[in-house]
Amino acid sequence: NENIIVAELTPAAGDMAFDVRIDPPTHRVDVTYRAGTLPADRVLELWLIPVGAAPISLGVMDAEGVISVTLSDEMVARVPGGTLAVSDEPPGGSPTGAPTGTVQAAGVPIPG
């Protein structure tokens, strides 16, 4: 499918990197851990940070650093120019609805 968007989240605080695959027709976003050291006793949480807006949690990644989410039309509209970021959080994810841990990796999958 030529519509697939492939991007990278590159290390921010540590050495973790992730591959991003976005399928615009289905609004599916797949993020997979590629490299680096997974934090002990922490979970990884994926965030969308729209331009000029607060981070929005897209969910907690599994133990292998993988997550697949299908975005709503409203969320998809906020992706261009926005940043995808991965933070490390306490087990169960952020207790506040905003990133509380260190941003481990980030990237802009679709230029604004």
Short mmCIF file of C-alpha atoms in Angstrom, two decimals:
data_model
loop_
_atom_site.label_atom_id
_atom_site.label_comp_id
_atom_site.label_asym_id
_atom_site.label_seq_id
_atom_site.Cartn_x
_atom_site.Cartn_y
_atom_site.Cartn_z
CA ASN A 1 0.00 0.00 0.00
CA GLU A 2 1.66 3.20 -1.18
CA ASN A 3 -0.27 5.23 1.39
CA ILE A 4 1.65 3.75 4.32
CA ILE A 5 3.66 6.34 6.24
CA VAL A 6 6.84 5.06 7.87
CA ALA A 7 8.72 7.12 10.44
CA GLU A 8 11.09 6.80 13.36
CA LEU A 9 11.01 7.90 16.96
CA THR A 10 14.62 8.66 17.83
CA PRO A 11 16.23 8.64 21.26
CA ALA A 12 15.48 11.62 23.48
CA ALA A 13 16.69 10.90 27.02
CA GLY A 14 18.09 7.41 26.66
CA ASP A 15 18.97 5.12 23.79
CA MET A 16 15.57 3.73 22.83
CA ALA A 17 14.33 4.01 19.26
CA PHE A 18 11.03 2.95 17.73
CA ASP A 19 9.65 2.39 14.25
CA VAL A 20 6.27 3.91 13.36
CA ARG A 21 3.93 2.68 10.64
CA ILE A 22 0.77 4.66 9.89
CA ASP A 23 -1.93 3.42 7.52
CA PRO A 24 -4.00 6.53 6.71
CA PRO A 25 -7.03 4.73 5.19
CA THR A 26 -7.56 2.65 8.33
CA HIS A 27 -6.19 5.20 10.85
CA ARG A 28 -4.04 2.42 12.29
CA VAL A 29 -0.78 3.35 14.02
CA ASP A 30 1.75 0.61 14.81
CA VAL A 31 4.79 1.43 16.94
CA THR A 32 7.50 -1.16 17.52
CA TYR A 33 10.61 -1.05 19.67
CA ARG A 34 13.76 -1.17 17.56
CA ALA A 35 16.75 -0.49 19.79
CA GLY A 36 17.93 0.59 23.21
CA THR A 37 17.50 -0.37 26.81
CA LEU A 38 13.97 -0.99 28.07
CA PRO A 39 13.55 0.54 31.56
CA ALA A 40 13.18 -1.89 34.45
CA ASP A 41 9.99 -1.75 36.54
CA ARG A 42 8.45 0.85 34.22
CA VAL A 43 6.00 0.70 31.33
CA LEU A 44 6.25 2.61 28.08
CA GLU A 45 3.37 4.89 27.10
CA LEU A 46 2.77 6.35 23.64
CA TRP A 47 1.67 9.99 23.32
CA LEU A 48 0.46 12.22 20.54
CA ILE A 49 1.48 15.83 21.11
CA PRO A 50 -0.53 17.92 18.64
CA VAL A 51 0.85 21.29 17.57
CA GLY A 52 0.15 23.78 20.35
CA ALA A 53 -1.74 21.28 22.51
CA ALA A 54 -1.20 19.07 25.54
CA PRO A 55 -0.05 15.46 25.11
CA ILE A 56 -2.77 12.83 24.55
CA SER A 57 -2.14 9.26 25.66
CA LEU A 58 -2.54 6.67 22.91
CA GLY A 59 -2.01 3.83 25.36
CA VAL A 60 0.52 1.72 27.22
CA MET A 61 2.87 -0.40 25.15
CA ASP A 62 3.33 -4.10 25.84
CA ALA A 63 6.40 -5.53 27.59
CA GLU A 64 8.23 -5.77 24.25
CA GLY A 65 7.63 -2.10 23.43
CA VAL A 66 4.89 -2.65 20.86
CA ILE A 67 1.52 -0.94 20.49
CA SER A 68 -1.14 -0.82 17.77
CA VAL A 69 -3.92 1.73 17.96
CA THR A 70 -6.66 2.85 15.62
CA LEU A 71 -7.22 6.59 15.82
CA SER A 72 -10.54 8.37 15.54
CA ASP A 73 -11.08 10.83 12.67
CA GLU A 74 -10.64 13.67 15.16
CA MET A 75 -7.30 12.29 16.37
CA VAL A 76 -6.04 11.64 12.83
CA ALA A 77 -6.65 15.30 11.99
CA ARG A 78 -4.27 16.26 14.81
CA VAL A 79 -1.36 14.06 13.69
CA PRO A 80 0.18 16.19 10.88
CA GLY A 81 2.90 18.36 12.40
CA GLY A 82 2.42 16.70 15.77
CA THR A 83 4.97 14.71 17.71
CA LEU A 84 4.70 11.07 18.72
CA ALA A 85 6.59 10.43 21.93
CA VAL A 86 7.27 7.49 24.23
CA SER A 87 7.67 8.06 27.97
CA ASP A 88 8.46 5.64 30.76
CA GLU A 89 5.72 5.53 33.38
CA PRO A 90 4.79 3.61 36.51
CA PRO A 91 3.14 0.20 35.95
CA GLY A 92 -0.35 0.77 34.53
CA GLY A 93 0.63 4.01 32.81
CA SER A 94 0.64 7.66 33.73
CA PRO A 95 -1.46 8.36 36.84
CA THR A 96 -2.20 11.93 35.74
CA GLY A 97 -3.21 11.67 32.08
CA ALA A 98 -0.02 13.53 31.13
CA PRO A 99 3.54 12.22 30.83
CA THR A 100 5.09 11.95 34.30
CA GLY A 101 8.20 10.01 33.39
CA THR A 102 11.10 10.69 31.09
CA VAL A 103 10.43 11.09 27.37
CA GLN A 104 12.59 8.32 25.95
CA ALA A 105 12.01 8.84 22.24
CA ALA A 106 10.13 11.21 19.97
CA GLY A 107 9.57 12.10 16.34
CA VAL A 108 7.29 13.92 13.91
CA PRO A 109 5.83 11.22 11.64
CA ILE A 110 4.00 13.58 9.28
CA PRO A 111 5.39 17.07 8.60
CA GLY A 112 2.92 19.86 9.25
#
